[in-house]
Short mmCIF file of C-alpha atoms in Angstrom, two decimals:
data_model
loop_
_atom_site.label_atom_id
_atom_site.label_comp_id
_atom_site.label_asym_id
_atom_site.label_seq_id
_atom_site.Cartn_x
_atom_site.Cartn_y
_atom_site.Cartn_z
CA UNK A 588 12.21 14.08 -11.30
CA UNK A 589 10.36 12.01 -13.86
CA UNK A 590 6.80 10.90 -14.38
CA UNK A 591 7.06 7.32 -15.60
CA UNK A 592 4.99 4.64 -17.28
CA UNK A 593 6.50 1.22 -16.69
CA UNK A 594 5.85 -2.49 -17.11
CA UNK A 595 4.42 -4.62 -14.32
CA UNK A 596 2.45 -7.87 -14.07
CA UNK A 597 -1.13 -8.39 -12.97
CA UNK A 598 -1.82 -11.33 -10.68
CA UNK A 599 -2.86 -13.41 -13.71
CA UNK A 600 0.49 -12.69 -15.38
CA UNK A 601 -0.64 -10.09 -17.91
CA UNK A 602 1.77 -7.32 -18.88
CA UNK A 603 0.28 -4.06 -17.58
CA UNK A 604 1.35 -0.43 -17.73
CA UNK A 605 1.65 1.31 -14.36
CA UNK A 606 2.32 4.98 -13.73
CA UNK A 607 4.32 6.72 -11.02
CA UNK A 608 7.13 9.16 -10.32
CA UNK A 609 10.87 8.87 -9.72
CA UNK A 610 12.91 11.58 -7.96
CA UNK A 611 16.71 11.60 -7.75
CA UNK A 612 19.49 13.81 -6.38
CA UNK A 613 21.45 15.86 -8.90
CA UNK A 614 24.92 15.04 -7.55
CA UNK A 615 27.04 12.34 -9.13
CA UNK A 616 25.91 8.84 -8.14
CA UNK A 617 28.35 6.65 -6.17
CA UNK A 618 29.82 3.44 -7.63
CA UNK A 619 27.15 0.75 -7.55
CA UNK A 620 24.34 3.28 -7.73
CA UNK A 621 22.11 4.98 -5.19
CA UNK A 622 19.74 3.18 -2.79
CA UNK A 623 16.10 3.37 -3.90
CA UNK A 624 13.28 4.11 -1.46
CA UNK A 625 10.08 2.85 -3.06
CA UNK A 626 7.03 4.55 -1.51
CA UNK A 627 3.60 2.88 -1.38
CA UNK A 628 0.78 5.38 -0.83
CA UNK A 629 -2.36 5.00 1.25
CA UNK A 630 -5.90 4.93 -0.11
CA UNK A 631 -6.62 7.59 -2.74
CA UNK A 632 -9.60 5.91 -4.42
CA UNK A 633 -10.08 3.92 -7.63
CA UNK A 634 -10.70 6.73 -10.13
CA UNK A 635 -7.85 7.47 -12.53
CA UNK A 636 -7.93 11.15 -11.56
CA UNK A 637 -6.97 10.12 -8.01
CA UNK A 638 -3.59 8.68 -9.02
CA UNK A 639 -0.94 10.52 -6.97
CA UNK A 640 1.22 11.19 -10.04
CA UNK A 641 -1.60 13.34 -11.43
CA UNK A 642 -1.03 15.90 -8.65
CA UNK A 643 1.38 18.77 -9.28
CA UNK A 644 2.80 18.41 -5.77
CA UNK A 645 3.10 14.61 -5.87
CA UNK A 646 6.75 14.58 -4.77
CA UNK A 647 6.06 16.70 -1.69
CA UNK A 648 3.37 14.27 -0.53
CA UNK A 649 5.94 11.53 0.02
CA UNK A 650 6.94 11.44 3.71
CA UNK A 651 10.59 12.23 4.31
CA UNK A 652 11.40 12.86 0.65
CA UNK A 653 13.56 15.93 1.32
CA UNK A 654 15.77 14.00 3.72
CA UNK A 655 15.92 10.92 1.49
CA UNK A 656 17.12 13.03 -1.43
CA UNK A 657 19.59 14.87 0.84
CA UNK A 658 20.93 11.47 1.98
CA UNK A 659 21.56 10.54 -1.65
CA UNK A 660 18.62 8.17 -2.16
CA UNK A 661 16.40 7.83 -5.21
CA UNK A 662 12.70 7.92 -4.34
CA UNK A 663 10.19 6.02 -6.49
CA UNK A 664 6.45 6.19 -5.97
CA UNK A 665 4.01 3.93 -7.82
CA UNK A 666 0.35 4.73 -8.48
CA UNK A 667 -0.42 0.95 -8.46
CA UNK A 668 -2.01 -1.07 -11.25
CA UNK A 669 -5.12 0.49 -12.80
CA UNK A 670 -4.87 3.82 -10.98
CA UNK A 671 -4.20 6.45 -13.63
CA UNK A 672 -3.89 3.79 -16.33
CA UNK A 673 -6.41 1.61 -18.24
CA UNK A 674 -8.29 -1.00 -16.25
CA UNK A 675 -9.70 -1.10 -12.73
CA UNK A 676 -7.41 -0.71 -9.72
CA UNK A 677 -7.17 -4.00 -7.72
CA UNK A 678 -7.63 -2.18 -4.42
CA UNK A 679 -6.31 -4.11 -1.39
CA UNK A 680 -5.05 -6.98 -3.56
CA UNK A 681 -1.61 -7.25 -1.99
CA UNK A 682 0.09 -9.23 -4.75
CA UNK A 683 -0.80 -6.63 -7.38
CA UNK A 684 0.31 -3.72 -5.19
CA UNK A 685 3.56 -5.43 -4.22
CA UNK A 686 4.53 -6.05 -7.83
CA UNK A 687 3.94 -2.40 -8.69
CA UNK A 688 6.12 -1.32 -5.75
CA UNK A 689 9.01 -3.54 -6.87
CA UNK A 690 8.72 -2.92 -10.61
CA UNK A 691 9.09 0.85 -10.27
CA UNK A 692 12.54 0.20 -8.75
CA UNK A 693 13.42 -1.73 -11.90
CA UNK A 694 12.06 1.20 -13.93
CA UNK A 695 14.13 3.72 -11.94
CA UNK A 696 17.30 1.77 -12.77
CA UNK A 697 16.52 2.22 -16.48
CA UNK A 698 16.26 6.02 -16.34
CA UNK A 699 19.44 7.70 -17.60
CA UNK A 700 20.59 10.16 -14.96
CA UNK A 701 18.76 8.63 -11.99
CA UNK A 702 21.79 6.78 -10.68
CA UNK A 703 19.48 4.17 -9.15
CA UNK A 704 21.08 0.93 -8.06
CA UNK A 705 19.61 -2.33 -6.84
CA UNK A 706 19.68 -1.62 -3.08
CA UNK A 707 15.99 -1.28 -2.21
CA UNK A 708 14.05 0.01 0.78
CA UNK A 709 10.25 -0.32 0.80
CA UNK A 710 8.07 2.18 2.72
CA UNK A 711 4.26 2.29 2.84
CA UNK A 712 1.29 3.52 4.85
CA UNK A 713 -2.20 2.00 5.26
CA UNK A 714 -3.09 0.43 1.88
CA UNK A 715 0.55 1.12 1.11
CA UNK A 716 1.53 -0.66 4.31
CA UNK A 717 -0.14 -3.74 2.89
CA UNK A 718 1.65 -3.11 -0.43
CA UNK A 719 4.99 -2.79 1.38
CA UNK A 720 4.52 -6.04 3.29
CA UNK A 721 3.60 -7.93 0.12
CA UNK A 722 6.52 -6.38 -1.77
CA UNK A 723 8.78 -7.72 0.97
CA UNK A 724 7.27 -11.18 0.75
CA UNK A 725 7.42 -11.24 -3.06
CA UNK A 726 10.87 -9.74 -3.55
CA UNK A 727 12.94 -12.94 -3.46
CA UNK A 728 10.81 -14.74 -6.05
CA UNK A 729 9.46 -11.84 -8.15
CA UNK A 730 12.46 -9.49 -8.27
CA UNK A 731 15.46 -11.54 -7.09
CA UNK A 732 17.94 -9.15 -8.69
CA UNK A 733 16.96 -6.41 -6.22
CA UNK A 734 18.92 -6.24 -2.97
CA UNK A 735 16.17 -5.70 -0.41
CA UNK A 736 17.58 -3.89 2.63
CA UNK A 737 14.38 -3.40 4.64
CA UNK A 738 10.62 -2.87 4.71
CA UNK A 739 8.73 -0.19 6.65
CA UNK A 740 4.97 -0.61 7.08
CA UNK A 741 2.93 2.07 8.87
CA UNK A 742 -0.59 1.06 10.01
CA UNK A 743 -0.71 -1.70 7.38
CA UNK A 744 -3.93 -3.39 6.27
CA UNK A 745 -2.33 -6.71 7.12
CA UNK A 746 -5.45 -8.89 7.44
CA UNK A 747 -8.73 -8.14 5.65
CA UNK A 748 -10.49 -10.67 7.88
CA UNK A 749 -10.28 -8.14 10.68
CA UNK A 750 -10.59 -4.95 8.64
CA UNK A 751 -13.61 -5.63 6.40
CA UNK A 752 -16.13 -7.00 8.95
CA UNK A 753 -15.63 -3.97 11.21
CA UNK A 754 -15.84 -1.49 8.32
CA UNK A 755 -19.01 -3.16 6.98
CA UNK A 756 -20.90 -2.18 10.15
CA UNK A 757 -19.92 1.51 10.31
CA UNK A 758 -21.45 4.03 7.86
CA UNK A 759 -18.32 6.19 7.96
CA UNK A 760 -16.20 3.23 6.81
CA UNK A 761 -18.52 1.26 4.53
CA UNK A 762 -17.10 3.02 1.47
CA UNK A 763 -13.86 1.11 2.03
CA UNK A 764 -15.82 -2.13 1.73
CA UNK A 765 -17.33 -0.99 -1.58
CA UNK A 766 -13.87 -0.11 -2.90
CA UNK A 767 -12.54 -3.48 -1.71
CA UNK A 768 -15.36 -5.36 -3.44
CA UNK A 769 -14.70 -3.51 -6.71
CA UNK A 770 -10.93 -3.97 -6.30
CA UNK A 771 -11.30 -7.71 -5.70
CA UNK A 772 -13.53 -7.97 -8.77
CA UNK A 773 -10.88 -6.16 -10.85
CA UNK A 774 -8.34 -8.84 -9.95
CA UNK A 775 -10.75 -11.79 -9.89
CA UNK A 776 -13.49 -11.20 -12.52
CA UNK A 777 -15.24 -14.43 -11.52
CA UNK A 778 -16.42 -12.75 -8.32
CA UNK A 779 -20.01 -11.51 -8.47
CA UNK A 780 -20.48 -7.97 -7.18
CA UNK A 781 -24.19 -8.67 -6.64
CA UNK A 782 -23.23 -11.16 -3.93
CA UNK A 783 -21.89 -8.27 -1.84
CA UNK A 784 -23.36 -4.98 -3.11
CA UNK A 785 -27.04 -4.05 -3.18
CA UNK A 786 -28.78 -3.32 -6.51
CA UNK A 787 -28.87 0.36 -5.52
CA UNK A 788 -25.10 0.39 -5.00
CA UNK A 789 -24.42 -1.43 -8.27
CA UNK A 790 -26.73 0.95 -10.19
CA UNK A 791 -24.65 3.91 -8.94
CA UNK A 792 -21.25 2.21 -9.11
CA UNK A 793 -19.95 4.68 -11.69
CA UNK A 794 -19.33 7.01 -8.75
CA UNK A 795 -16.36 4.83 -7.77
CA UNK A 796 -14.68 5.81 -11.05
CA UNK A 797 -15.50 9.48 -10.55
CA UNK A 798 -14.66 10.39 -6.95
CA UNK A 799 -11.52 10.06 -4.85
CA UNK A 800 -11.52 8.29 -1.51
CA UNK A 801 -12.51 11.11 0.86
CA UNK A 802 -15.52 12.10 -1.25
CA UNK A 803 -16.43 8.47 -1.78
CA UNK A 804 -16.31 7.68 1.94
CA UNK A 805 -18.53 10.72 2.63
CA UNK A 806 -20.98 9.65 -0.09
CA UNK A 807 -21.53 6.15 1.31
CA UNK A 808 -21.61 7.42 4.91
CA UNK A 809 -25.04 8.98 4.25
CA UNK A 810 -26.57 5.49 3.87
CA UNK A 811 -26.99 2.69 6.34
CA UNK A 812 -24.69 -0.30 5.70
CA UNK A 813 -27.76 -2.38 4.79
CA UNK A 814 -28.55 0.04 1.95
CA UNK A 815 -25.03 -0.37 0.55
CA UNK A 816 -24.10 -4.00 1.23
CA UNK A 817 -25.95 -7.27 0.85
CA UNK A 818 -23.51 -8.82 3.28
CA UNK A 819 -20.02 -8.51 4.67
CA UNK A 820 -17.77 -9.77 1.84
CA UNK A 821 -16.21 -12.32 4.17
CA UNK A 822 -19.60 -14.00 4.52
CA UNK A 823 -19.37 -14.93 0.83
CA UNK A 824 -17.05 -17.93 0.27
CA UNK A 825 -15.52 -16.60 -2.95
CA UNK A 826 -14.67 -13.20 -1.45
CA UNK A 827 -13.49 -14.84 1.76
CA UNK A 828 -11.01 -16.93 -0.24
CA UNK A 829 -9.58 -13.79 -1.80
CA UNK A 830 -9.27 -12.14 1.62
CA UNK A 831 -7.50 -15.23 2.91
CA UNK A 832 -4.85 -14.82 0.20
CA UNK A 833 -4.26 -11.21 1.28
CA UNK A 834 -3.06 -12.01 4.81
CA UNK A 835 0.44 -10.65 5.34
CA UNK A 836 2.99 -12.34 7.57
CA UNK A 837 2.44 -15.94 6.49
CA UNK A 838 5.42 -15.93 4.10
CA UNK A 839 8.94 -15.03 5.27
CA UNK A 840 10.42 -11.66 4.31
CA UNK A 841 14.17 -11.88 3.61
CA UNK A 842 14.91 -8.43 5.05
CA UNK A 843 14.24 -6.66 8.36
CA UNK A 844 10.82 -5.13 9.03
CA UNK A 845 9.98 -1.91 10.86
CA UNK A 846 6.26 -1.95 11.71
CA UNK A 847 4.61 1.22 13.04
CA UNK A 848 1.18 1.66 14.60
CA UNK A 849 -0.79 4.42 16.28
CA UNK A 850 -2.39 3.39 19.56
CA UNK A 851 -5.56 5.38 18.75
CA UNK A 852 -5.97 4.27 15.13
CA UNK A 853 -9.71 3.77 14.47
CA UNK A 854 -9.28 2.67 10.84
CA UNK A 855 -6.58 0.00 11.22
CA UNK A 856 -6.88 -1.02 14.88
CA UNK A 857 -3.77 -1.73 16.91
CA UNK A 858 -5.05 -5.26 17.62
CA UNK A 859 -4.71 -6.16 13.91
CA UNK A 860 -1.12 -4.92 13.73
CA UNK A 861 -0.33 -6.69 17.02
CA UNK A 862 -1.49 -9.91 15.38
CA UNK A 863 0.57 -9.26 12.26
CA UNK A 864 3.73 -8.65 14.29
CA UNK A 865 3.17 -11.92 16.14
CA UNK A 866 2.62 -13.80 12.84
CA UNK A 867 5.72 -12.31 11.24
CA UNK A 868 7.85 -13.14 14.27
CA UNK A 869 6.52 -16.71 14.25
CA UNK A 870 7.44 -16.97 10.56
CA UNK A 871 11.02 -16.10 11.47
CA UNK A 872 11.04 -12.49 10.31
CA UNK A 873 13.19 -9.88 12.02
CA UNK A 874 10.62 -7.33 13.20
CA UNK A 875 10.91 -4.09 15.10
CA UNK A 876 7.37 -3.17 16.17
CA UNK A 877 6.74 0.30 17.58
CA UNK A 878 3.44 1.71 18.82
CA UNK A 879 3.07 5.48 19.11
CA UNK A 880 0.81 6.42 22.07
CA UNK A 881 -1.98 8.88 21.34
CA UNK A 882 -1.55 8.75 17.56
CA UNK A 883 -4.30 7.96 15.05
CA UNK A 884 -4.05 6.56 11.52
CA UNK A 885 -2.47 9.68 9.99
CA UNK A 886 -0.63 10.83 13.09
CA UNK A 887 1.41 7.63 13.30
CA UNK A 888 2.65 8.21 9.76
CA UNK A 889 3.58 11.83 10.40
CA UNK A 890 5.31 11.51 13.78
CA UNK A 891 7.34 8.45 12.78
CA UNK A 892 9.08 9.93 9.73
CA UNK A 893 12.35 10.77 11.54
CA UNK A 894 12.46 7.30 13.08
CA UNK A 895 11.89 5.75 9.66
CA UNK A 896 14.68 7.82 8.13
CA UNK A 897 17.10 6.78 10.88
CA UNK A 898 16.09 3.10 10.57
CA UNK A 899 16.60 3.16 6.80
CA UNK A 900 19.95 4.96 7.07
CA UNK A 901 21.12 2.22 9.44
CA UNK A 902 20.10 -0.46 6.93
CA UNK A 903 22.02 1.31 4.14
CA UNK A 904 25.03 1.55 6.46
CA UNK A 905 24.87 -2.21 7.06
CA UNK A 906 24.14 -2.00 10.78
CA UNK A 907 22.35 -4.94 12.44
CA UNK A 908 18.58 -4.40 12.57
CA UNK A 909 16.88 -4.35 15.99
CA UNK A 910 14.09 -6.80 16.74
CA UNK A 911 11.23 -6.84 19.22
CA UNK A 912 10.23 -10.45 18.47
#
């Protein structure tokens, strides 16, 4: 296993350093190289200390990693732009996340001893589900040399137009809106934070660079939404335009999709993922959509791991992908 620092591109085209980890089997790689599973993590926060690669047990936090390695796959896991590296993290900016997810596959191929080839499987949850969907949409134009076999998105934040307005009204979720506003501003500096965040929030904004997501969500939950936000970001035209550009499923993905959702998910509601699946099918994508009854946001990720492994193994074996479109 390696901790890596690799090149990626911000949405304005700047060369940026991104951190992450790459894990590979120790056996001899087959001709043509090993398939690469590139994992996109869920929300950890915006502080550099929250980057997954900073954790000693980072590899064990990746769902299914033991079985992927046993199957002969390389596993790559990005921290995303600005998380653990200089600059702000463009939280929920799908194009930035997707580039980081693809570029770590390119990095893995450059590591002597990894045996990584160009066959690529993308896997993400929550924020990482958004990252996975955008990686799939970007792959043909941004990383055409990669052979994309499939994309798995678990409870993806597929449409901020549905996610942000709901979160802006609930104290327990308003911290996500603060992180989104700061993340949008990181990618689009012309946005004015004062159009969305109250003076009190802006005065204490250093906390976003100090605490990870769970602590940050708890911190903002002690205030009413009106104390934290001037308005829902989507009520501001500039922020609304950014959210519009972060809708997944409007651009075709040249590989099969496996979309997973928990029926009792209170953070990313099933209705949003239903709408994404319909959009993707209408775009011409090959989508298998599976809803897990009784599962919440985390439960859907945990109970679906075996199904994800089997779906990915079938893609590597060249079997036709199922579709529920």
